[in-house]
mmCIF file of C-alpha atoms in Angstrom:
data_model
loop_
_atom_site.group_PDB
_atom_site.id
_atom_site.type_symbol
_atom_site.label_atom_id
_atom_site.label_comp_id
_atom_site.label_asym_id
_atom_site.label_seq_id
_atom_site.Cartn_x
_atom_site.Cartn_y
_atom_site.Cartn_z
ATOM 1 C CA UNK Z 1 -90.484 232.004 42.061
ATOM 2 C CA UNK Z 2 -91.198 228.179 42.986
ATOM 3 C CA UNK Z 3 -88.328 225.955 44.097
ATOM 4 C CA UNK Z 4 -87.757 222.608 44.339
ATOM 5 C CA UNK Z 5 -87.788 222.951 48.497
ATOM 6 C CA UNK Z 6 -91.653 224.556 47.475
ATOM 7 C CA UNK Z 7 -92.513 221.591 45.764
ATOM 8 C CA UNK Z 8 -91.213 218.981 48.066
ATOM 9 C CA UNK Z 9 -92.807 220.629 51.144
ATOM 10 C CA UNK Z 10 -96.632 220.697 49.338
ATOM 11 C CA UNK Z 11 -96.185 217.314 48.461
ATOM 12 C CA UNK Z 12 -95.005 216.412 51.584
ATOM 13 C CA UNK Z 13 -92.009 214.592 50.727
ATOM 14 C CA UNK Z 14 -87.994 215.888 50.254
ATOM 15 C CA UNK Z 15 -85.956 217.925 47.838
ATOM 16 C CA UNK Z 16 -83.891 215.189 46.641
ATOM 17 C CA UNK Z 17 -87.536 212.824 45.912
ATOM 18 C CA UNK Z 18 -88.335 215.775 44.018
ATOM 19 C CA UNK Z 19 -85.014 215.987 42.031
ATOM 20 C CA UNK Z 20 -85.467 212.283 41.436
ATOM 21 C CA UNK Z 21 -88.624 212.486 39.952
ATOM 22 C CA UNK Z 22 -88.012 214.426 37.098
ATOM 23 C CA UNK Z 23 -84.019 213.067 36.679
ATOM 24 C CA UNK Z 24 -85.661 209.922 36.076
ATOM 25 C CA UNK Z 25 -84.381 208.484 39.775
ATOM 26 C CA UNK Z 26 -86.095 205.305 41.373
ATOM 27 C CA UNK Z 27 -88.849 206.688 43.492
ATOM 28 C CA UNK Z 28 -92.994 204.892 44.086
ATOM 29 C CA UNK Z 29 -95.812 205.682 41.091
ATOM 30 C CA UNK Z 30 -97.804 207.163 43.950
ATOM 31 C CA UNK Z 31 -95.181 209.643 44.627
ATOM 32 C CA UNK Z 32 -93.851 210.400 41.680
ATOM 33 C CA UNK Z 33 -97.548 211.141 40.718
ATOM 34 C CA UNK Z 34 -98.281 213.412 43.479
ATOM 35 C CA UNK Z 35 -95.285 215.773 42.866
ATOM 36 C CA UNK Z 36 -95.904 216.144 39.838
ATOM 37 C CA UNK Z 37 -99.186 217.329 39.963
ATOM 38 C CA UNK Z 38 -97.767 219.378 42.858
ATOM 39 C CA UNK Z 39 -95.292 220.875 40.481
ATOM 40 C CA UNK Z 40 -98.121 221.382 38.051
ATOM 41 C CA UNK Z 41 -100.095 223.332 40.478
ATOM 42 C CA UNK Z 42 -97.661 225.702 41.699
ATOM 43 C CA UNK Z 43 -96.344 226.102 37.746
ATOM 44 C CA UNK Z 44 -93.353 224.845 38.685
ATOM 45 C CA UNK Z 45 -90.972 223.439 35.713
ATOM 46 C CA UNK Z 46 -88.405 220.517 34.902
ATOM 47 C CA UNK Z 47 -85.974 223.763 33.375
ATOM 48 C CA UNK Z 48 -86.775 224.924 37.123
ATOM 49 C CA UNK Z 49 -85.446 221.506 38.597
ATOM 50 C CA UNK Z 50 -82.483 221.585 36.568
ATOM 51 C CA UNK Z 51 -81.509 225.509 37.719
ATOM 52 C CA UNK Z 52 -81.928 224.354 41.121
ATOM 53 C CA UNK Z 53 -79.863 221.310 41.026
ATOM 54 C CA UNK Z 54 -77.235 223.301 39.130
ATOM 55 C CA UNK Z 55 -77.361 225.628 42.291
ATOM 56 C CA UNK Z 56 -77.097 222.355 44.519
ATOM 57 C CA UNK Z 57 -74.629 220.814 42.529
ATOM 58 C CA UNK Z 58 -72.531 224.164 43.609
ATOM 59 C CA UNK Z 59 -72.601 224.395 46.969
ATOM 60 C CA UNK Z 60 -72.576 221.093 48.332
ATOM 61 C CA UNK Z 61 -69.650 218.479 48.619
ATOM 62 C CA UNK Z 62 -70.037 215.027 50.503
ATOM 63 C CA UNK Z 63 -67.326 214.108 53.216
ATOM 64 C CA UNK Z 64 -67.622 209.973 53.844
ATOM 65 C CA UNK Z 65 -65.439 208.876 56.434
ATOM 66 C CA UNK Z 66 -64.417 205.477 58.120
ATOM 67 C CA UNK Z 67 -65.239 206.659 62.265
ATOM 68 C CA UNK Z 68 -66.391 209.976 63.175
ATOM 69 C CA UNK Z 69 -65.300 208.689 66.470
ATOM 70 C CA UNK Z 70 -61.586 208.879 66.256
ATOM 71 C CA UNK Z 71 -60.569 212.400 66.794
ATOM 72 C CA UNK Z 72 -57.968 211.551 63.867
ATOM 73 C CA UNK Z 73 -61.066 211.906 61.463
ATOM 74 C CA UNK Z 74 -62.829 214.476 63.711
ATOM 75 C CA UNK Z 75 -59.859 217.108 63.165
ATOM 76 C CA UNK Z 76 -59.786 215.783 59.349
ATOM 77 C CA UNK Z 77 -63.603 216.801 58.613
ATOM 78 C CA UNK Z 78 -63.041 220.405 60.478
ATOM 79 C CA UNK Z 79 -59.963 220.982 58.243
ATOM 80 C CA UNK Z 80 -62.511 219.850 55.238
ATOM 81 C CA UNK Z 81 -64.846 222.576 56.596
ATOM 82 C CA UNK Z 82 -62.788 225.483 57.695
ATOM 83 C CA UNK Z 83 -61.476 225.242 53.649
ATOM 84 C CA UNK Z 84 -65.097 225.015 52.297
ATOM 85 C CA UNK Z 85 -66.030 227.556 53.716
ATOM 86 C CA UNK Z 86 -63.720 229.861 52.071
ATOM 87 C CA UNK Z 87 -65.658 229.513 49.124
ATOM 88 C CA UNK Z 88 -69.219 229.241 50.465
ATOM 89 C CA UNK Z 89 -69.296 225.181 50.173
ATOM 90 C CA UNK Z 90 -71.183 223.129 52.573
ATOM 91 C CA UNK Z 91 -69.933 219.873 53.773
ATOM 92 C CA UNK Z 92 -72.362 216.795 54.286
ATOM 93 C CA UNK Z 93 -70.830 214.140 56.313
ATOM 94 C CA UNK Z 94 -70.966 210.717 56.064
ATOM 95 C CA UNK Z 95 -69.712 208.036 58.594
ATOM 96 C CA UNK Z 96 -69.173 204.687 57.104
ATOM 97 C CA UNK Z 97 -68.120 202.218 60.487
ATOM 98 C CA UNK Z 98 -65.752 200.542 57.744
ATOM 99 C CA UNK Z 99 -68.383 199.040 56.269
ATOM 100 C CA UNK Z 100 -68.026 198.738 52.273
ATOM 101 C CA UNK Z 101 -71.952 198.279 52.286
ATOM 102 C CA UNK Z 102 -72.714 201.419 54.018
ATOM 103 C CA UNK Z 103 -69.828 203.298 52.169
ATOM 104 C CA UNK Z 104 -71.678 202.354 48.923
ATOM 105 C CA UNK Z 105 -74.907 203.430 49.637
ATOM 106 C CA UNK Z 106 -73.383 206.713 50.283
ATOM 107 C CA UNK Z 107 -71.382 206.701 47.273
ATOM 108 C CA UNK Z 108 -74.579 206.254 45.478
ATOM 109 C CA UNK Z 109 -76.169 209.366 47.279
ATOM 110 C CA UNK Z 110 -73.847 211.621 46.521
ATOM 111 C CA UNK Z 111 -74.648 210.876 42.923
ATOM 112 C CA UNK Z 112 -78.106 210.696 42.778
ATOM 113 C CA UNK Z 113 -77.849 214.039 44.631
ATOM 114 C CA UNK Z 114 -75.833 215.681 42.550
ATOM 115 C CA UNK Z 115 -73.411 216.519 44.840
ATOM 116 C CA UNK Z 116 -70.876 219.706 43.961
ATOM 117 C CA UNK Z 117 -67.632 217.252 44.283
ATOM 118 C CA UNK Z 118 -66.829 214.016 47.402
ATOM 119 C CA UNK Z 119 -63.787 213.752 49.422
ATOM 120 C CA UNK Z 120 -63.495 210.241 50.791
ATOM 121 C CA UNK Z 121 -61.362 208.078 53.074
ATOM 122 C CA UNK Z 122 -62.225 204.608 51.792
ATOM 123 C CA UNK Z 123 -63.107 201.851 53.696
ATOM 124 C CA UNK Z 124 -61.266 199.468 51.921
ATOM 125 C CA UNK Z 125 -58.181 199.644 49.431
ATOM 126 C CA UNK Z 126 -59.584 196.951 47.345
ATOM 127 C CA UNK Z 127 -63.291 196.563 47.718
ATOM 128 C CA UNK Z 128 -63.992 200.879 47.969
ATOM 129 C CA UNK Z 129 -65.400 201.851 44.143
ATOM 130 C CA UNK Z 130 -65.668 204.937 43.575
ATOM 131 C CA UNK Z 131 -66.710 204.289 39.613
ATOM 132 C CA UNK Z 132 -70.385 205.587 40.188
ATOM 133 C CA UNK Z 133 -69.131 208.851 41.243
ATOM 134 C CA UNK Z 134 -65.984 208.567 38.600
ATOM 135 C CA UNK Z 135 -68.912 207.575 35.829
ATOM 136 C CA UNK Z 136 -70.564 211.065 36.135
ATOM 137 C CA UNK Z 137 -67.597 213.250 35.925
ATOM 138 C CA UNK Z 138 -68.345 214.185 39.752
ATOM 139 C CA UNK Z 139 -64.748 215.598 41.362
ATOM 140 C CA UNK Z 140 -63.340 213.119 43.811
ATOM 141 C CA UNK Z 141 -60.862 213.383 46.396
ATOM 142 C CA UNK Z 142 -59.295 210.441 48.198
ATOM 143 C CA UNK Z 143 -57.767 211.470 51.729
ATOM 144 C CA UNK Z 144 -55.632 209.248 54.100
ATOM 145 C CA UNK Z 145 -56.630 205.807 52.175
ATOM 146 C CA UNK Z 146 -57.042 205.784 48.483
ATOM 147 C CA UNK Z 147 -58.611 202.720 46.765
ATOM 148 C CA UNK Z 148 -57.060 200.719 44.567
ATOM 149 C CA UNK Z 149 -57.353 201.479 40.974
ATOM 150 C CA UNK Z 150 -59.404 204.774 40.873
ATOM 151 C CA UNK Z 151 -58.087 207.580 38.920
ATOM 152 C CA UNK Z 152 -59.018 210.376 41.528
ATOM 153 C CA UNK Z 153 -56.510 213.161 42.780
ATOM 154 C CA UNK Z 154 -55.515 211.894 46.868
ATOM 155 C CA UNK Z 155 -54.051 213.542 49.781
ATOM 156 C CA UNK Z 156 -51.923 210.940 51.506
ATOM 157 C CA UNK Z 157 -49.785 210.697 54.795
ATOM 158 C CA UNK Z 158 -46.369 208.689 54.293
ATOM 159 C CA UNK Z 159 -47.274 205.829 56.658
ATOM 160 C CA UNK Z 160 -44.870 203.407 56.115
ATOM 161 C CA UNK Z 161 -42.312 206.328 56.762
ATOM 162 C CA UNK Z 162 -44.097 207.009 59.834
ATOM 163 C CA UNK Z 163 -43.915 203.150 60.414
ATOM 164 C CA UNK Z 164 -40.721 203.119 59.879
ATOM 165 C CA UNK Z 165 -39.541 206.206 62.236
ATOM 166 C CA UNK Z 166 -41.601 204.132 65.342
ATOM 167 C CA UNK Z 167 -40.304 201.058 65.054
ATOM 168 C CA UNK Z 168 -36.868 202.089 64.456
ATOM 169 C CA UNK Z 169 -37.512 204.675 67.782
ATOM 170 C CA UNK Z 170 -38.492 201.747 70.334
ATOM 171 C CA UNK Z 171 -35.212 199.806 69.189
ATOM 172 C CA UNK Z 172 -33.104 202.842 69.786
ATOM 173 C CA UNK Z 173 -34.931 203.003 73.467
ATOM 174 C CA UNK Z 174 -33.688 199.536 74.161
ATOM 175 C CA UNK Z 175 -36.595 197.505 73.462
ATOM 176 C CA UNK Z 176 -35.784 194.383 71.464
ATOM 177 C CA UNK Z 177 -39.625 191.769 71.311
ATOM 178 C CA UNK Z 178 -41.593 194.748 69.688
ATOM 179 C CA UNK Z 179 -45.157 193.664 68.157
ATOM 180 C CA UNK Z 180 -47.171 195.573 66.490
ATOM 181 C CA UNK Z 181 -50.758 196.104 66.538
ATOM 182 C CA UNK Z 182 -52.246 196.661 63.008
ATOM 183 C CA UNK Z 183 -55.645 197.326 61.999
ATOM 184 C CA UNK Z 184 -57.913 195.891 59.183
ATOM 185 C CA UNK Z 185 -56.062 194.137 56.335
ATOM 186 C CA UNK Z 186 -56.801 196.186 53.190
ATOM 187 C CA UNK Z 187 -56.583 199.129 54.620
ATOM 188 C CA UNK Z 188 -54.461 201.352 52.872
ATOM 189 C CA UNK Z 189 -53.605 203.102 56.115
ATOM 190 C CA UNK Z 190 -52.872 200.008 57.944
ATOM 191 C CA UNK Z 191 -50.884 198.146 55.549
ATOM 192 C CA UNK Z 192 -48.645 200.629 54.963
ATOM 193 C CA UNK Z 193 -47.957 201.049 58.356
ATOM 194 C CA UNK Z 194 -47.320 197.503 59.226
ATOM 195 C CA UNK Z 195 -45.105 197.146 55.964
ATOM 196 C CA UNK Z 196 -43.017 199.883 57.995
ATOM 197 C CA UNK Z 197 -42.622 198.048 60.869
ATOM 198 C CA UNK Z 198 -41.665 194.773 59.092
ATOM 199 C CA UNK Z 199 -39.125 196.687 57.753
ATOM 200 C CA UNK Z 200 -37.118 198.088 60.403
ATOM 201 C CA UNK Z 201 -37.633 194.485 62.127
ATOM 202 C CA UNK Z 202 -36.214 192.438 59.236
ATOM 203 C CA UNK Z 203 -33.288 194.903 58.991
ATOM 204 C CA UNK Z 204 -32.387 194.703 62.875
ATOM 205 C CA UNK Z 205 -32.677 191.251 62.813
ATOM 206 C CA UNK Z 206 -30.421 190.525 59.869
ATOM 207 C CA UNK Z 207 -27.764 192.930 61.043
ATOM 208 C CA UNK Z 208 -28.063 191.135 64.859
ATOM 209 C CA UNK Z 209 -28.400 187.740 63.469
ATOM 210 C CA UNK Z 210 -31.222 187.785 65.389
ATOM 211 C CA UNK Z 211 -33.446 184.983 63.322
ATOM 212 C CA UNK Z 212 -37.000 186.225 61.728
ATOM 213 C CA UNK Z 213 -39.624 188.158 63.479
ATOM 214 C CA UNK Z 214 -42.431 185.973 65.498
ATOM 215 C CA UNK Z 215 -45.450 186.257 63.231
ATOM 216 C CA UNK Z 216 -47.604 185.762 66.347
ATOM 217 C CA UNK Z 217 -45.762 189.626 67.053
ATOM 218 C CA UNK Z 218 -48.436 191.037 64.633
ATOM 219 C CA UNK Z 219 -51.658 191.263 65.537
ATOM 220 C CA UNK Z 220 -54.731 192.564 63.279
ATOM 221 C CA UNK Z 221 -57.727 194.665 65.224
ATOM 222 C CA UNK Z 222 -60.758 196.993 63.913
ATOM 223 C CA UNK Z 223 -58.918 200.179 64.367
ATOM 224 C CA UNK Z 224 -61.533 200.188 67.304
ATOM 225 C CA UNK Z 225 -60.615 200.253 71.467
ATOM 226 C CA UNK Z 226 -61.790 196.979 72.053
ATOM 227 C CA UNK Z 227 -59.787 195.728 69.094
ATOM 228 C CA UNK Z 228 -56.718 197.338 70.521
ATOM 229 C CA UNK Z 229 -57.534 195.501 74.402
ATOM 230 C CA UNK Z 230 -58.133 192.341 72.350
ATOM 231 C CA UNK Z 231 -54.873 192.381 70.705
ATOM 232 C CA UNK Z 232 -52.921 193.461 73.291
ATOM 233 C CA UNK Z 233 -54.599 190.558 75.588
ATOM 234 C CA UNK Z 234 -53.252 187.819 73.254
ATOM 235 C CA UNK Z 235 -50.167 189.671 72.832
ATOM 236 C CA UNK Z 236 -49.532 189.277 76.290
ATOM 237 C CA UNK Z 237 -50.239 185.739 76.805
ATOM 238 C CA UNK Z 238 -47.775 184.246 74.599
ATOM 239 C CA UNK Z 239 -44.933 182.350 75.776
ATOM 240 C CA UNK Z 240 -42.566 185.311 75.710
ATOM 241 C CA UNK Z 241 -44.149 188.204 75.874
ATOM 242 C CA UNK Z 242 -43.012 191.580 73.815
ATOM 243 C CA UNK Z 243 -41.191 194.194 75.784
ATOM 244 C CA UNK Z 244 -42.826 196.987 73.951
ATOM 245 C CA UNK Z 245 -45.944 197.657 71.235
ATOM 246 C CA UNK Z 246 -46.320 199.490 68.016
ATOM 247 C CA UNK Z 247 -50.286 200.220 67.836
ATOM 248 C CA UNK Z 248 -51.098 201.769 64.469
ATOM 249 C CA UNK Z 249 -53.726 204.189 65.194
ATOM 250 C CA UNK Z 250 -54.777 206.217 68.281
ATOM 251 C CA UNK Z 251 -58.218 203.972 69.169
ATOM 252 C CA UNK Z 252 -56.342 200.682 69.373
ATOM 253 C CA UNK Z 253 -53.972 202.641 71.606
ATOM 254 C CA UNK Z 254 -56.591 203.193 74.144
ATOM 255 C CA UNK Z 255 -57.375 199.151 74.043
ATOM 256 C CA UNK Z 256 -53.674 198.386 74.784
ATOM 257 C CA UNK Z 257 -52.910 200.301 77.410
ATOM 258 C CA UNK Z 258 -56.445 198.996 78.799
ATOM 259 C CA UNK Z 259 -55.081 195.226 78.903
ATOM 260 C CA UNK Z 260 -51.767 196.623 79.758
ATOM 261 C CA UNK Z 261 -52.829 197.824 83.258
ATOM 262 C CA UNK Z 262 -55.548 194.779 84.149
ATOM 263 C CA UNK Z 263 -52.140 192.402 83.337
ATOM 264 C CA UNK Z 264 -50.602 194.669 86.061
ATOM 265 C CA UNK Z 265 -47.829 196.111 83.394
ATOM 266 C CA UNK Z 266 -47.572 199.537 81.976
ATOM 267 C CA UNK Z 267 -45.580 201.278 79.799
ATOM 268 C CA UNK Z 268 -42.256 202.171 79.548
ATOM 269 C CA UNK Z 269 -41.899 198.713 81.354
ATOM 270 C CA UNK Z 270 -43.787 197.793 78.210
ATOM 271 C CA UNK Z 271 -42.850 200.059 75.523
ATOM 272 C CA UNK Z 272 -46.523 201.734 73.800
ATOM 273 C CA UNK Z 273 -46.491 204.102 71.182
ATOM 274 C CA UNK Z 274 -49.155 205.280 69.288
ATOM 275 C CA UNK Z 275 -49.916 205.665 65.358
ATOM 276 C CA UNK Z 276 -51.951 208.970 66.191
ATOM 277 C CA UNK Z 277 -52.043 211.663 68.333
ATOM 278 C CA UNK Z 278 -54.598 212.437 70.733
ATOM 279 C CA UNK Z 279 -55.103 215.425 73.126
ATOM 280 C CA UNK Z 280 -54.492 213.520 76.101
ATOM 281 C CA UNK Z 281 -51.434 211.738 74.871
ATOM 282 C CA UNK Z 282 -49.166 214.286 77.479
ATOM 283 C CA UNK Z 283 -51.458 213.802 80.628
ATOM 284 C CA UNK Z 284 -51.798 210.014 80.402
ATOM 285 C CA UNK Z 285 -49.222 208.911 83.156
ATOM 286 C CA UNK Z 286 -46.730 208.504 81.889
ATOM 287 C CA UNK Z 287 -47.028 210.312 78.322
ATOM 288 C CA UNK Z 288 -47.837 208.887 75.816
ATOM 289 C CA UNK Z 289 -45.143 208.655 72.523
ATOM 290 C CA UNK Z 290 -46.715 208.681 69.444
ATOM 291 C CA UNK Z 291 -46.296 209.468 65.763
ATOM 292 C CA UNK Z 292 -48.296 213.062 65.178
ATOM 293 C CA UNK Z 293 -50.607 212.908 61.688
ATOM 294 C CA UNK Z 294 -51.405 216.441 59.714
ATOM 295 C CA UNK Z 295 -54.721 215.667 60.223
ATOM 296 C CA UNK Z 296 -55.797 219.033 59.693
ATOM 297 C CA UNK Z 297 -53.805 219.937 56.744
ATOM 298 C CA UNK Z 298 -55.282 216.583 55.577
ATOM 299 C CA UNK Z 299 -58.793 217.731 55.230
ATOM 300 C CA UNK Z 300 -57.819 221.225 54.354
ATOM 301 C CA UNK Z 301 -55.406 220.431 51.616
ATOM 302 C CA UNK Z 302 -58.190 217.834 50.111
ATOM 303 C CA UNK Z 303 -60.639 220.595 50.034
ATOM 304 C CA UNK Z 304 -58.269 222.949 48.224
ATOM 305 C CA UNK Z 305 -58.207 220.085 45.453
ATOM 306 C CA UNK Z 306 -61.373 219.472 45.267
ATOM 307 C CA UNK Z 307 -62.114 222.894 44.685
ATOM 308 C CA UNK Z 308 -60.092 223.031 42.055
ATOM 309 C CA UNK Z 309 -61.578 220.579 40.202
ATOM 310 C CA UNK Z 310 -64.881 221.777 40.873
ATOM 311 C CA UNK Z 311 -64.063 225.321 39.235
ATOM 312 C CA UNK Z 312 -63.107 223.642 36.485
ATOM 313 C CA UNK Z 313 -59.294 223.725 36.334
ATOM 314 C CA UNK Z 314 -57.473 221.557 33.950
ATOM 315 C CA UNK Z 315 -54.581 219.693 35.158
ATOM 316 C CA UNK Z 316 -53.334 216.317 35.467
ATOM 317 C CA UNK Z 317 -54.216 213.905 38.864
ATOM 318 C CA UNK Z 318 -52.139 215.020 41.535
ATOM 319 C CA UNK Z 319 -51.130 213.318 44.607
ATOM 320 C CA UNK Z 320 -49.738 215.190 47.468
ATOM 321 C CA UNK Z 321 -48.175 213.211 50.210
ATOM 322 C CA UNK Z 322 -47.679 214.704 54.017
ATOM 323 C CA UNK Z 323 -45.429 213.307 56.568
ATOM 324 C CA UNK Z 324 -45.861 212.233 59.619
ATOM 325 C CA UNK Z 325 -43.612 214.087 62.994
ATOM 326 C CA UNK Z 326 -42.407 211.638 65.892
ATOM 327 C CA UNK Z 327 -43.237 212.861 69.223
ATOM 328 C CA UNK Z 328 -41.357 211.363 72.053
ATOM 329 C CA UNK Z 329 -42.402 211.421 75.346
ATOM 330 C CA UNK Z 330 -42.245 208.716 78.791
ATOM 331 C CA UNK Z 331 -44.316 205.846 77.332
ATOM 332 C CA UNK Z 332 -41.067 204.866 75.401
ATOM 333 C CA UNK Z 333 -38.282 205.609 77.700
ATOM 334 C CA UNK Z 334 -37.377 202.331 77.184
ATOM 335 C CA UNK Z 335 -34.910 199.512 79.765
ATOM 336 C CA UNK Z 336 -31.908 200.743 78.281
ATOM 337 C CA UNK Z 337 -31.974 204.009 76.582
ATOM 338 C CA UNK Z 338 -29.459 204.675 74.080
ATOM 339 C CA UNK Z 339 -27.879 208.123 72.592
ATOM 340 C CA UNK Z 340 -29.869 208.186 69.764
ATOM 341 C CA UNK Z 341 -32.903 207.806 71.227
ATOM 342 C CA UNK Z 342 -34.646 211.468 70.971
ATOM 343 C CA UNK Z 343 -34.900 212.974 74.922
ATOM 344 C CA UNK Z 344 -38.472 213.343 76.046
ATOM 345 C CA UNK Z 345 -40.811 216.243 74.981
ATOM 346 C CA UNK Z 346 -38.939 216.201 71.484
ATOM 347 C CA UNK Z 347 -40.680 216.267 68.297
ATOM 348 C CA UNK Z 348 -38.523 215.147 65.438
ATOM 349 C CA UNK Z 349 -40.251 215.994 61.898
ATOM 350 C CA UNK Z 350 -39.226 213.547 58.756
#
C-alpha cells in the first residue's frame, strides 16, 4: 500500500508538505500541484492521508523546552523519554532559547503536524499561548513553568518552598547581606523563587529590626552563565558588598562563581548556593550547596499525564506539585555557623 512517506519522497518534498496539502495547510501552488498528481499516480488517497495521520497523531508527542543546555532540562527530556517509551511514543524535541517567537512557531508545528499530545516548559508565564494547541483539543502538559491562564494539566516543582528553604539555610550559616540572583522576570520558575527569598528576608529583618532589604541585593540574569558572571560582577561592586548569594538556577551558578574567583573571593567566604543541581556540584572545591530539583520525575510524571489524556481518560485538570530537597555541602559553611545549620553532606527533603 502507498503512504504518505511514498508520496512525499516521489515528489521530492516531506511528509508533513504532504499532510498539508490535502488538510488544507499553507504550502506553494507549484507544490501543492505536484503532489497531487504524485498522489494521483501512485493511487494514493486523501482517506489514505487521514489513516496515516491518525497513525502519526499516535505515536508522536512534541517536547519544547527553554535550554537544552542546562542539564536541569537535559535530565527533564530523558525522564519524558524513558516514560514514552513505555507505550511506544516518540518524543520530538524542541529548544526554544526563551524566545516567545521561536516557542510559537513550534507551538504552531505541533499543530499543523498533528502531533499525538505536547509537553511544554513555557518561555514565558504571561506571553507563552498555548490556545492553538488548546483550540484543537491536542493534550497539553505544562512542566516546571506553566503559563498564565491556560487550562492544561502541569507538573510543577514548589519553588518558592525551595526559595524559601535556601535563603532561610545561608542565615542559619551566619551569613547576614544575602542577594539573590534571579533569572528572567515572568518566568514562572524564577519568580517564584525570588518571591521565596523575599520572604525569608523580610521576616529576618522585621524580627532583627534590621530595616528593608537593599533592592540593589536582587539582581535579574538570562538563566544563562554569562548572566550569572554579570550579576555577580555588579553584585560585587556595590558599596557593601553581600556576604553570600542565592543564584536561582544551576547556569547562573557557574557565572557567579566565575566573577567570584577573578574578584579574588570564593565561597564559603562568600556564601553560593545553587537553585539546581549539577553533577559536579561535590567536586567543585569546595562543594557546592544547592537545592536538588526532581528533574527526572518531572519529565516522567508529565509523560504519565499526557498519556492519559491521550488514551482518552476523562478526568478533571490535575496539577501535581514536587518538592524540592536541600543539599548542604562546603560552599555554605558560612562565618559563623550555627546549630541549626544542617552539617555538610546532608540532604534535608521538605
Amino acid at each position: 500500500m502507498t503512504t504518505i512517506n511514498d508520496v512525499a519522497r516521489a515528489a521530492g518534498v516531506s511528509p508533513a508538505t504532504v499532510s498539508r496539502v490535502f488538510n488544507g495547510g499553507r504550502v506553494t501552488a507549484e507544490r501543492a500541484e505536484r503532489v497531487r498528481k504524485t498522489a494521483a499516480e501512485l493511487g494514493f488517497s486523501p482517506n489514505r492521508v487521514a489513516r496515516s495521520l491518525r497513525m502519526q497523531r499516535a505515536s508522536v508527542i512534541g517536547l519544547i523546552i527553554p535550554d537544552i543546555e542546562n542539564p536541569f532540562f537535559t535530565s527533564l527530556a530523558r525522564g519524558v523519554e524513558d516514560a514514552a517509551q513505555q507505550t511506544n511514543l516518540s518524543v520530538v524535541l524542541c529548544n526554544t532559547d526563551e524566545d516567545v517567537d521561536k516557542e510559537r512557531r513550534y507551538l504552531e508545528i505541533a499543530a499543523a503536524e498533528q502531533m499525538a499530545g505536547v509537553i511544554v516548559a513555557a518561555a514565558s508565564r504571561n506571553r507563552t499561548d498555548l490556545s492553538v494547541l488548546e483550540g484543537r483539543g491536542m493534550p497539553v502538559v505544562a512542566v516546571d513553568r506553566r503559563p498564565r491562564g491556560a487550562s492544561v494539566d502541569a507538573v510543577m516543582v514548589d519553588n518558592q518552598h525551595g526559595g524559601e528553604e535556601a535563603t532561610a539555610h545561608l542565615l542559619r550559616s551566619g551569613y547576614r547581606r544575602i542577594a539573590c540572583i534571579a533569572g528572567p522576570e515572568g518566568a514562572s520558575t524564577s519568580d517564584d523563587r525570588l518571591a521565596g527569598y523575599r520572604a525569608v528576608m523580610r521576616d529576618h529583618l522585621r524580627e532583627t529590626d534590621g530595616g528593608t532589604l537593599p533592592p540593589e541585593y536582587v539582581r535579574h540574569a538570562d538563566f544563562r552563565v554569562e548572566g550569572g558572571r554579570s550579576a555577580m560582577r555588579d553584585l560585587l561592586a556595590l558599596p557593601a558588598p553581600p556576604d553570600a548569594v542565592f543564584v536561582a538556577n544551576n547556569l547562573m551558578t557557574v557565572g557567579a562563581l566565575q566573577a567570584l574567583r577573578e574578584a579574588g573571593t570564593e565561597p564559603p567566604r562568600t556564601g553560593v548556593l545553587s537553585f539546581g543541581d549539577v553533577p559536579w556540584a561535590s567536586l567543585v572545591r569546595p562543594p557546592l550547596s544547592t537545592v536538588q530539583l526532581p528533574s527526572y520525575d518531572l519529565g516522567w510524571t508529565a509523560a504519565g499525564l499526557l498519556q492519559e489524556r491521550i488514551a482518552g481518560t476523562e478526568r478533571p485538570l490535575q496539577t501535581v506539585v514536587l518538592r524540592t530537597a536541600l543539599q548542604v555541602r562546603e560552599s555554605t559553611s558560612g562565618p559563623g555557623a550555627q546549630g541549626g545549620a544542617a552539617r555538610d553532606g546532608e540532604c534535608y527533603r521538605y
